[in-house]
Structure formats: structure tokens, C-alpha cells
Amino acid sequence: MIMTELVFITMIVIITGSYFLEQWLDYQNLQYTVPELPDKLKDVFDDEEYRKSQLYKQSNTRFSFISSTFSLILLLVVLLFGLFGVLERFLMERVDSYYLFVLLFFGIIGILSDLLSLPFSVYDTFVLEERFGFNRTTVKTFITDHLKGWILTALIAGGILLLITWLYRATGSYFWLLAWGVITLFSLFMSMFYSNLIVPLFNKQTPLEQGDLRDRIEAFARKAGYNLSNIYLIDGSRRSSKANAYFTGLGPKKRIVLYDTLVDDLENEEIVAVLAHEIGHYKKRHTMLNLVLSTVHTGIMLYLFSLFVEFPVFSRVLGGSEASFHMGLIAFGIIYTPVSTVLGILMNKISRKHEYQADEYAGSFGLADPLISSLKKLTRNNLSNLTPHPAYVFFHYSHPPLLQRIENLDQP
Ligand SMILES: [Zn+2]
């Protein structure tokens, strides 16, 4: 019994600990201002826009405080009342097949938690983003997005869950190796075909139209040795006025995607600079590296999970009776939080390094100045925080703050 209590207390400490860490970081970031903006950042915002960007930061921080406090309370209630065990018993009495049981068990948990988070997501889109003039999502798009999301999750997550459950039951202690293989193959497939299979469900992607922009991009792509046919425009303006661009995919399935909002906001030379940055990600093999890192991570995680799932104590803690795959999965999800926080910090650090490298790649074609001016424009249009707290950057930023990127690009 002592063991059960110890594990229970450990879980509570982990959950509340990571909550307080988040709140502390948010608070530091909220309070953090510099007496005077550095010269390199002075022309990003005028006074009114700067004030607006500070307000946006405050609203976001307040919103994240309310939603994460709600999640914390919810999770604590579920644990204190052993509600996972209640759901387990309820379904056990009614369902014979373990596969159907696992689908219903995680399906119900998923649907309930999605419904409970729905008001927050509505508020975020239609109140918060709307107030700052970012929102372009219609109610219809919001609803259909949500429904499509549900169907996709049911198919993909449901399928993987069934497969892994089957592997676990069929192979026992070697299951993690096989599960690793399956997940790796699946993520390889997804990173190849994501743009062909998933993106079209939500957005339209079109090849670049004829004209000055296409000519310039073509000229640059030739210089950089990148195939123009892999560059697409996407209708990001359907949901938000915020602009973006990304590189995705592997080998023949690689592509660079530019938001239509980006093309509207920037001058052609600046767009070429952004494109050069994205080609930099490709040339430096960043996607490949991320895939390797996440594969190694998945392997370690599955191995740890395989050691863990057999102990009945983890099931008892959640209100269940005997050791089981589904309870082990949930307990592991909670206890793994600190590890995934540390790995998240590491991945962000690597990602920030990659951003510098991609910037430098664009700089090597003499595009440092247009890249800087495009970054400034994007910061202005997205009301991004000019002066994030260093600790907040360390934990959460996948891209370096604007000032550091400018300084890196300005180096002779
Ligand atoms: Zn980048």
C-alpha cells in the first residue's frame, strides 16, 4: 500500500510541479521588459503597435493561465477520485473484446477532454485572435476543421493504438522493438506524404503563378540547385492573417510552402530571402536530422514504457485493479512528463541552431538585408514579443528571438 501512495504522491508532484514551472516562466516573460529597445529593434513597431504587442502578450498569458489551471484541476480531480478506474470497470462489465475495450477507453477519454477544451479553443479563435485582428476563421471552417480532426484522429490514432495493443499482447517483452519499427515506418510515411494526404483536407496548395515573383524565385532556385516544382502557395488566409513559410517532406516528396499572407505582406525580394532560408533547411538536412532524433526518442520512450507497464502499482494508483496495458500507458504519460520537458528543451535548442544555419545560408547569397526586413515585417504583423525573457526562450522558443537573428545575420 505504501508503494501505491508513494507513486500517487510522485504523480501529483510531477503534475503540479510542471504546472508551477509553466506559470513561473509565463510570469517572468510577462514582467520582462527592457528600459529601452536596442537600436536594431527600434523600427519594428511604432509606439501604438508596440503597445498592442504588449497587450497581446498579456492577453495570451492570461488565457494560458486560465486554461492550464482548468486542466490542472481537472486532472487532479480525475486522479483523486480514481476516475480512470471507474471508466475501466464500467467498460469491463459491458465489453468482452480487449481491443474494443481499449478503443472505447481511450476514445471516451479523448472525446471528453476535447469537449472540455472546446470552449477554450472557441475563445482563443473568436475572441482573443479576433480582438487583435488576426482571426479569419469562419464558424463553418471552425466546425468542419474540428470534425475532420476527429475523424483523422479516430482513424490514425485508433489504428496505431490497435496495432500496438495487438503487438503488446502477441509478443510480450519484445513488443517495444516491434512497436518502434511500426511507429518509425508510420512517421516516415507521414513525413513523405503529409502534404499530399493531410494538408489538402484543410487547405488548398497551388503552384506559383507566372509573374515577377515566380521569375525571381526561379532564378534563385536555379542558383541554389533546388527544383522550382517543389514550391507551393497555401491559403493560410482562410484561418488567420498571420504569415508563415515552411519546408517539409523527404527526398522526392520535399516541398516548400509559402502562405498567401506572406506573399501579400512582403516585397518580392523579401519573399526570395524567406525562400532561401527554407531551402537552407533542406540543404543542411534539418528535416532528416529531426526525423532521426525523434526516432531515437521514440525508441527510448517505448523501451522505458515496456519496463514500466508490467507493474500493477501503476494501475492501482489510477483506481484500477491489476496491471494493464491501458492503465500503464496513462500512468507512463504522467510520469514521463519531466523527461519530455527536458527533451523538449533539447529539441528547441537544436531547432534554434538550425534557424541560425538556415539564416546564414540565405545570408551567403547576399540576402541578409531582405531577410532581416522580412523578419521585422513578420514580427510586426504577428505582434510577436520583441523582448522575451531568456528563460522563456530557453524552454519554449523553437526560433531565436528577432534581435539575436538580426545580430547573427549582421555579422560580417
Ligand atoms: Zn526556419
Short mmCIF file of C-alpha atoms and ligand atoms in Angstrom, two decimals:
data_model
loop_
_atom_site.label_atom_id
_atom_site.label_comp_id
_atom_site.label_asym_id
_atom_site.label_seq_id
_atom_site.Cartn_x
_atom_site.Cartn_y
_atom_site.Cartn_z
CA MET A 1 0.00 0.00 0.00
CA ILE A 2 2.86 2.35 0.89
CA MET A 3 4.17 1.88 -2.65
CA THR A 4 0.84 2.94 -4.14
CA GLU A 5 0.79 6.09 -2.03
CA LEU A 6 4.37 6.89 -2.97
CA VAL A 7 3.65 6.60 -6.67
CA PHE A 8 0.48 8.61 -6.26
CA ILE A 9 2.34 11.42 -4.49
CA THR A 10 5.06 11.32 -7.16
CA MET A 11 2.43 11.81 -9.86
CA ILE A 12 0.81 14.72 -8.04
CA VAL A 13 4.23 16.32 -7.54
CA ILE A 14 5.05 15.92 -11.24
CA ILE A 15 1.72 17.36 -12.37
CA THR A 16 1.68 20.34 -10.03
CA GLY A 17 5.45 20.85 -10.44
CA SER A 18 5.23 21.23 -14.19
CA TYR A 19 2.19 23.48 -13.79
CA PHE A 20 4.09 25.81 -11.46
CA LEU A 21 7.14 25.78 -13.70
CA GLU A 22 4.95 26.89 -16.63
CA GLN A 23 3.31 29.61 -14.56
CA TRP A 24 6.66 30.85 -13.32
CA LEU A 25 8.01 31.03 -16.87
CA ASP A 26 4.87 32.81 -18.09
CA TYR A 27 5.07 35.28 -15.24
CA GLN A 28 8.76 36.03 -15.83
CA ASN A 29 8.06 36.55 -19.50
CA LEU A 30 5.09 38.79 -18.80
CA GLN A 31 7.06 41.02 -16.43
CA TYR A 32 10.15 41.16 -18.60
CA THR A 33 10.73 44.45 -20.36
CA VAL A 34 13.85 46.34 -21.30
CA PRO A 35 14.21 50.01 -20.31
CA GLU A 36 14.97 50.94 -23.89
CA LEU A 37 14.70 48.89 -27.07
CA PRO A 38 18.04 48.13 -28.79
CA ASP A 39 18.67 50.20 -31.94
CA LYS A 40 18.21 47.18 -34.17
CA LEU A 41 14.64 46.72 -32.96
CA LYS A 42 13.56 50.35 -32.92
CA ASP A 43 11.95 50.38 -36.34
CA VAL A 44 9.91 47.19 -35.90
CA PHE A 45 6.90 48.78 -34.21
CA ASP A 46 5.65 52.32 -33.83
CA ASP A 47 4.53 53.28 -30.30
CA GLU A 48 0.94 52.20 -30.87
CA GLU A 49 1.93 48.83 -32.37
CA TYR A 50 4.42 48.22 -29.58
CA ARG A 51 1.72 48.86 -27.01
CA LYS A 52 -0.57 46.50 -28.91
CA SER A 53 2.09 43.76 -28.96
CA GLN A 54 2.46 44.08 -25.18
CA LEU A 55 -1.31 43.83 -24.78
CA TYR A 56 -1.34 40.74 -26.99
CA LYS A 57 1.31 39.13 -24.80
CA GLN A 58 -0.73 39.93 -21.67
CA SER A 59 -3.94 38.53 -23.13
CA ASN A 60 -2.20 35.34 -24.25
CA THR A 61 -0.56 34.85 -20.87
CA ARG A 62 -3.84 35.37 -19.03
CA PHE A 63 -5.59 32.95 -21.36
CA SER A 64 -2.93 30.28 -20.93
CA PHE A 65 -3.10 30.74 -17.13
CA ILE A 66 -6.85 30.13 -17.10
CA SER A 67 -6.78 27.15 -19.47
CA SER A 68 -3.84 25.41 -17.79
CA THR A 69 -5.31 25.97 -14.32
CA PHE A 70 -8.52 24.38 -15.54
CA SER A 71 -6.59 21.38 -16.93
CA LEU A 72 -4.65 21.01 -13.69
CA ILE A 73 -7.80 20.97 -11.55
CA LEU A 74 -9.47 18.53 -13.92
CA LEU A 75 -6.54 16.10 -13.86
CA LEU A 76 -6.26 16.30 -10.07
CA VAL A 77 -9.98 15.56 -9.68
CA VAL A 78 -9.69 12.59 -12.06
CA LEU A 79 -6.74 11.20 -10.09
CA LEU A 80 -8.09 11.87 -6.59
CA PHE A 81 -11.41 10.17 -7.39
CA GLY A 82 -9.81 7.31 -9.35
CA LEU A 83 -11.99 8.12 -12.35
CA PHE A 84 -9.80 6.17 -14.79
CA GLY A 85 -10.61 3.11 -12.67
CA VAL A 86 -14.32 3.97 -12.71
CA LEU A 87 -14.28 4.14 -16.52
CA GLU A 88 -12.29 0.89 -16.67
CA ARG A 89 -14.83 -1.01 -14.53
CA PHE A 90 -17.78 0.50 -16.40
CA LEU A 91 -16.44 -0.69 -19.76
CA MET A 92 -15.10 -4.05 -18.50
CA GLU A 93 -18.61 -5.03 -17.41
CA ARG A 94 -20.03 -4.25 -20.84
CA VAL A 95 -17.35 -5.15 -23.41
CA ASP A 96 -15.78 -8.56 -23.96
CA SER A 97 -13.09 -7.87 -26.54
CA TYR A 98 -9.98 -6.15 -25.16
CA TYR A 99 -9.40 -4.38 -28.48
CA LEU A 100 -12.85 -2.84 -28.43
CA PHE A 101 -12.30 -2.00 -24.76
CA VAL A 102 -9.03 -0.16 -25.50
CA LEU A 103 -10.64 1.79 -28.34
CA LEU A 104 -13.60 2.82 -26.18
CA PHE A 105 -11.44 3.56 -23.14
CA PHE A 106 -9.11 5.97 -24.96
CA GLY A 107 -11.88 7.16 -27.28
CA ILE A 108 -14.05 8.29 -24.37
CA ILE A 109 -11.11 9.94 -22.59
CA GLY A 110 -10.15 11.70 -25.86
CA ILE A 111 -13.65 12.90 -26.66
CA LEU A 112 -14.33 14.14 -23.13
CA SER A 113 -11.07 16.04 -22.92
CA ASP A 114 -11.66 17.52 -26.37
CA LEU A 115 -15.17 18.67 -25.45
CA LEU A 116 -13.88 20.22 -22.23
CA SER A 117 -11.18 22.12 -24.11
CA LEU A 118 -13.57 23.25 -26.85
CA PRO A 119 -14.74 26.44 -25.08
CA PHE A 120 -11.11 27.48 -24.70
CA SER A 121 -10.41 26.93 -28.35
CA VAL A 122 -13.57 28.88 -29.32
CA TYR A 123 -12.50 31.74 -27.07
CA ASP A 124 -8.96 31.72 -28.44
CA THR A 125 -10.10 31.91 -32.07
CA PHE A 126 -13.21 34.08 -31.92
CA VAL A 127 -12.44 36.39 -29.02
CA LEU A 128 -8.70 36.65 -28.44
CA GLU A 129 -7.37 36.40 -32.00
CA GLU A 130 -10.40 38.32 -33.27
CA ARG A 131 -9.78 41.21 -30.89
CA PHE A 132 -6.27 41.68 -32.27
CA GLY A 133 -7.46 41.42 -35.86
CA PHE A 134 -5.83 38.06 -36.66
CA ASN A 135 -8.83 35.81 -36.99
CA ARG A 136 -10.09 34.84 -40.45
CA THR A 137 -11.73 31.56 -39.42
CA THR A 138 -15.46 31.41 -40.04
CA VAL A 139 -17.73 29.42 -37.74
CA LYS A 140 -18.23 26.95 -40.57
CA THR A 141 -14.49 26.44 -41.08
CA PHE A 142 -14.03 26.07 -37.33
CA ILE A 143 -16.68 23.35 -37.10
CA THR A 144 -15.57 21.42 -40.19
CA ASP A 145 -11.91 21.63 -39.05
CA HIS A 146 -12.93 20.12 -35.76
CA LEU A 147 -14.96 17.33 -37.33
CA LYS A 148 -12.17 16.46 -39.77
CA GLY A 149 -9.74 16.47 -36.85
CA TRP A 150 -11.91 13.97 -35.01
CA ILE A 151 -12.23 11.64 -37.97
CA LEU A 152 -8.48 11.78 -38.68
CA THR A 153 -7.62 11.12 -35.03
CA ALA A 154 -10.08 8.25 -34.84
CA LEU A 155 -8.59 6.64 -37.94
CA ILE A 156 -4.90 7.28 -37.34
CA ALA A 157 -4.62 7.19 -33.55
CA GLY A 158 -7.21 4.40 -33.35
CA GLY A 159 -5.34 2.33 -35.93
CA ILE A 160 -1.96 2.77 -34.26
CA LEU A 161 -3.45 2.06 -30.83
CA LEU A 162 -4.98 -1.20 -32.05
CA LEU A 163 -1.76 -2.27 -33.73
CA ILE A 164 0.37 -1.53 -30.66
CA THR A 165 -2.12 -3.22 -28.34
CA TRP A 166 -2.01 -6.27 -30.56
CA LEU A 167 1.82 -6.27 -30.62
CA TYR A 168 1.89 -5.97 -26.85
CA ARG A 169 -0.43 -8.91 -26.35
CA ALA A 170 1.16 -11.06 -29.04
CA THR A 171 4.86 -10.54 -28.33
CA GLY A 172 5.23 -9.55 -24.68
CA SER A 173 8.67 -8.27 -23.72
CA TYR A 174 9.91 -7.57 -27.26
CA PHE A 175 6.87 -5.56 -28.11
CA TRP A 176 8.71 -2.24 -27.79
CA LEU A 177 11.09 -3.15 -30.61
CA LEU A 178 8.27 -4.05 -32.98
CA ALA A 179 6.20 -1.05 -31.90
CA TRP A 180 9.25 1.11 -32.57
CA GLY A 181 9.50 -0.33 -36.07
CA VAL A 182 5.82 0.28 -36.76
CA ILE A 183 5.86 3.86 -35.45
CA THR A 184 9.08 4.66 -37.32
CA LEU A 185 7.66 3.37 -40.60
CA PHE A 186 4.49 5.31 -39.99
CA SER A 187 6.27 8.61 -39.26
CA LEU A 188 8.49 8.09 -42.30
CA PHE A 189 5.37 7.60 -44.40
CA MET A 190 3.71 10.63 -42.83
CA SER A 191 6.66 12.95 -43.36
CA MET A 192 6.71 11.88 -47.01
CA PHE A 193 3.00 12.14 -47.71
CA TYR A 194 1.75 14.69 -45.17
CA SER A 195 1.48 17.39 -47.86
CA ASN A 196 -0.39 15.07 -50.22
CA LEU A 197 -2.72 13.37 -47.76
CA ILE A 198 -3.39 15.59 -44.75
CA VAL A 199 -2.87 19.20 -45.84
CA PRO A 200 -5.42 19.04 -48.73
CA LEU A 201 -8.13 18.16 -46.20
CA PHE A 202 -7.68 21.59 -44.65
CA ASN A 203 -6.06 23.83 -47.26
CA LYS A 204 -5.52 24.44 -50.94
CA GLN A 205 -1.96 24.28 -52.23
CA THR A 206 -1.22 25.77 -55.62
CA PRO A 207 1.98 26.05 -57.67
CA LEU A 208 3.39 29.57 -58.04
CA GLU A 209 1.71 31.73 -60.68
CA GLN A 210 3.59 33.26 -63.62
CA GLY A 211 4.97 36.72 -62.97
CA ASP A 212 7.80 38.70 -61.45
CA LEU A 213 7.78 36.77 -58.17
CA ARG A 214 7.95 33.41 -59.93
CA ASP A 215 10.75 34.65 -62.21
CA ARG A 216 12.81 35.81 -59.26
CA ILE A 217 12.17 32.63 -57.32
CA GLU A 218 13.05 30.58 -60.37
CA ALA A 219 16.31 32.47 -60.80
CA PHE A 220 17.18 31.92 -57.16
CA ALA A 221 16.13 28.26 -57.14
CA ARG A 222 18.41 27.62 -60.10
CA LYS A 223 21.32 29.30 -58.33
CA ALA A 224 20.69 27.25 -55.19
CA GLY A 225 20.12 23.99 -57.03
CA TYR A 226 16.53 23.47 -55.88
CA ASN A 227 13.65 22.35 -58.05
CA LEU A 228 11.00 25.04 -58.54
CA SER A 229 8.22 22.48 -58.94
CA ASN A 230 8.51 21.80 -55.20
CA ILE A 231 7.38 25.29 -54.21
CA TYR A 232 3.71 25.86 -53.35
CA LEU A 233 1.42 28.61 -52.16
CA ILE A 234 -1.09 27.76 -49.42
CA ASP A 235 -4.31 29.61 -48.50
CA GLY A 236 -3.36 30.30 -44.87
CA SER A 237 -5.57 33.41 -45.06
CA ARG A 238 -8.59 31.13 -44.65
CA ARG A 239 -7.88 30.93 -40.93
CA SER A 240 -5.55 33.71 -39.86
CA SER A 241 -3.86 36.85 -41.10
CA LYS A 242 -0.58 35.63 -39.58
CA ALA A 243 2.07 34.76 -42.16
CA ASN A 244 4.41 31.80 -42.35
CA ALA A 245 6.50 29.55 -44.59
CA TYR A 246 7.85 26.06 -44.04
CA PHE A 247 9.91 23.26 -45.51
CA THR A 248 8.51 19.74 -45.29
CA GLY A 249 8.90 16.22 -46.63
CA LEU A 250 11.76 13.99 -47.67
CA GLY A 251 13.54 13.16 -50.91
CA PRO A 252 11.27 13.44 -53.94
CA LYS A 253 8.38 14.45 -51.67
CA LYS A 254 10.06 17.56 -50.31
CA ARG A 255 8.31 20.88 -50.69
CA ILE A 256 8.46 24.49 -49.57
CA VAL A 257 5.12 26.01 -48.67
CA LEU A 258 4.60 29.78 -48.63
CA TYR A 259 1.47 31.24 -47.04
CA ASP A 260 -0.55 33.55 -49.25
CA THR A 261 -0.47 36.02 -46.34
CA LEU A 262 3.33 36.02 -46.52
CA VAL A 263 3.26 36.78 -50.23
CA ASP A 264 0.79 39.62 -49.59
CA ASP A 265 2.82 41.13 -46.75
CA LEU A 266 6.33 41.03 -48.22
CA GLU A 267 8.16 42.53 -51.18
CA ASN A 268 9.33 40.04 -53.79
CA GLU A 269 12.97 40.28 -52.75
CA GLU A 270 11.99 39.57 -49.15
CA ILE A 271 9.99 36.53 -50.25
CA VAL A 272 13.05 35.24 -52.08
CA ALA A 273 15.06 35.71 -48.85
CA VAL A 274 12.48 33.71 -46.86
CA LEU A 275 12.54 31.04 -49.54
CA ALA A 276 16.34 30.95 -49.34
CA HIS A 277 16.03 30.38 -45.60
CA GLU A 278 13.68 27.42 -46.22
CA ILE A 279 15.99 25.98 -48.89
CA GLY A 280 18.72 26.34 -46.26
CA HIS A 281 16.79 23.92 -44.02
CA TYR A 282 16.76 21.46 -46.88
CA LYS A 283 20.42 21.91 -47.85
CA LYS A 284 21.55 21.47 -44.25
CA ARG A 285 19.41 18.31 -43.92
CA HIS A 286 17.45 19.58 -40.93
CA THR A 287 14.29 17.56 -41.64
CA MET A 288 16.33 14.37 -41.88
CA LEU A 289 18.12 15.14 -38.62
CA ASN A 290 14.86 15.85 -36.80
CA LEU A 291 13.44 12.58 -38.05
CA VAL A 292 16.48 10.65 -36.78
CA LEU A 293 16.32 12.38 -33.40
CA SER A 294 12.62 11.75 -32.96
CA THR A 295 13.10 8.10 -33.97
CA VAL A 296 15.77 7.64 -31.30
CA HIS A 297 13.50 9.38 -28.80
CA THR A 298 10.55 7.11 -29.66
CA GLY A 299 12.76 4.04 -29.18
CA ILE A 300 13.95 5.13 -25.74
CA MET A 301 10.41 6.05 -24.71
CA LEU A 302 8.96 2.71 -25.83
CA TYR A 303 11.73 0.78 -24.08
CA LEU A 304 11.08 2.64 -20.80
CA PHE A 305 7.37 2.07 -21.23
CA SER A 306 7.93 -1.68 -21.70
CA LEU A 307 9.77 -1.84 -18.36
CA PHE A 308 7.05 0.12 -16.69
CA VAL A 309 3.77 -1.27 -17.94
CA GLU A 310 4.05 -4.59 -16.05
CA PHE A 311 3.93 -3.11 -12.55
CA PRO A 312 0.45 -3.42 -11.01
CA VAL A 313 1.10 -0.40 -8.77
CA PHE A 314 0.67 2.00 -11.70
CA SER A 315 -2.74 0.61 -12.40
CA ARG A 316 -3.77 0.69 -8.72
CA VAL A 317 -2.72 4.33 -8.45
CA LEU A 318 -5.21 5.25 -11.16
CA GLY A 319 -8.01 3.34 -9.46
CA GLY A 320 -7.66 0.12 -11.46
CA SER A 321 -7.25 -3.37 -10.07
CA GLU A 322 -4.48 -5.25 -11.88
CA ALA A 323 -1.57 -4.38 -14.18
CA SER A 324 -2.86 -3.49 -17.61
CA PHE A 325 -1.63 -2.02 -20.85
CA HIS A 326 -4.13 0.86 -20.91
CA MET A 327 -3.55 1.99 -17.29
CA GLY A 328 0.21 1.62 -17.75
CA LEU A 329 0.01 3.88 -20.78
CA ILE A 330 -1.76 6.63 -18.85
CA ALA A 331 0.49 6.38 -15.79
CA PHE A 332 3.54 6.43 -18.04
CA GLY A 333 2.21 9.51 -19.82
CA ILE A 334 2.14 11.35 -16.49
CA ILE A 335 5.43 10.11 -15.05
CA TYR A 336 7.25 10.72 -18.33
CA THR A 337 6.41 14.48 -18.24
CA PRO A 338 9.76 15.63 -16.74
CA VAL A 339 11.70 13.60 -19.30
CA SER A 340 9.70 15.06 -22.16
CA THR A 341 10.19 18.58 -20.75
CA VAL A 342 13.95 18.07 -20.76
CA LEU A 343 13.87 16.59 -24.26
CA GLY A 344 11.67 19.47 -25.42
CA ILE A 345 14.31 21.94 -24.21
CA LEU A 346 16.96 19.99 -26.10
CA MET A 347 14.90 19.85 -29.30
CA ASN A 348 14.22 23.59 -29.11
CA LYS A 349 17.92 24.26 -28.67
CA ILE A 350 18.72 22.20 -31.77
CA SER A 351 15.91 23.89 -33.67
CA ARG A 352 17.21 27.38 -32.80
CA LYS A 353 20.66 26.31 -34.03
CA HIS A 354 19.06 25.16 -37.28
CA GLU A 355 17.31 28.51 -37.67
CA TYR A 356 20.64 30.33 -37.43
CA GLN A 357 22.10 27.96 -40.01
CA ALA A 358 19.20 28.49 -42.42
CA ASP A 359 19.52 32.27 -41.93
CA GLU A 360 23.25 32.05 -42.66
CA TYR A 361 22.51 30.05 -45.79
CA ALA A 362 20.27 32.87 -47.06
CA GLY A 363 22.96 35.35 -46.00
CA SER A 364 25.55 33.51 -48.09
CA PHE A 365 23.56 34.56 -51.19
CA GLY A 366 23.68 38.21 -50.14
CA LEU A 367 20.11 38.08 -48.85
CA ALA A 368 20.81 39.07 -45.23
CA ASP A 369 19.21 42.52 -45.57
CA PRO A 370 15.95 41.47 -47.22
CA LEU A 371 15.74 38.57 -44.74
CA ILE A 372 16.11 40.98 -41.83
CA SER A 373 13.45 43.29 -43.20
CA SER A 374 11.11 40.34 -43.81
CA LEU A 375 11.62 39.08 -40.26
CA LYS A 376 10.82 42.56 -38.97
CA LYS A 377 7.65 42.74 -41.04
CA LEU A 378 6.52 39.30 -39.87
CA THR A 379 7.18 40.28 -36.27
CA ARG A 380 5.12 43.44 -36.77
CA ASN A 381 2.22 41.72 -38.49
CA ASN A 382 2.12 38.87 -35.96
CA LEU A 383 2.55 41.25 -32.99
CA SER A 384 5.33 38.97 -31.75
CA ASN A 385 7.03 39.64 -28.45
CA LEU A 386 10.17 41.70 -29.15
CA THR A 387 11.80 41.02 -25.80
CA PRO A 388 11.04 37.54 -24.48
CA HIS A 389 12.57 36.51 -21.15
CA PRO A 390 15.75 34.41 -21.69
CA ALA A 391 14.42 31.55 -19.53
CA TYR A 392 11.20 31.51 -21.54
CA VAL A 393 13.21 31.36 -24.75
CA PHE A 394 15.32 28.53 -23.33
CA PHE A 395 12.21 26.44 -22.59
CA HIS A 396 9.77 27.33 -25.33
CA TYR A 397 11.31 29.03 -28.37
CA SER A 398 11.97 26.91 -31.44
CA HIS A 399 13.22 30.06 -33.22
CA PRO A 400 15.74 32.53 -31.78
CA PRO A 401 14.30 35.94 -30.80
CA LEU A 402 14.39 38.58 -33.52
CA LEU A 403 17.32 40.55 -32.06
CA GLN A 404 19.62 37.51 -31.97
CA ARG A 405 18.68 36.58 -35.53
CA ILE A 406 19.41 40.10 -36.75
CA GLU A 407 22.73 40.16 -34.91
CA ASN A 408 23.67 36.79 -36.35
CA LEU A 409 22.79 37.97 -39.88
CA ASP A 410 24.60 41.26 -39.42
CA GLN A 411 27.91 39.60 -38.65
CA PRO A 412 30.47 40.32 -41.36
ZN ZN B 1 13.37 28.19 -40.34
#
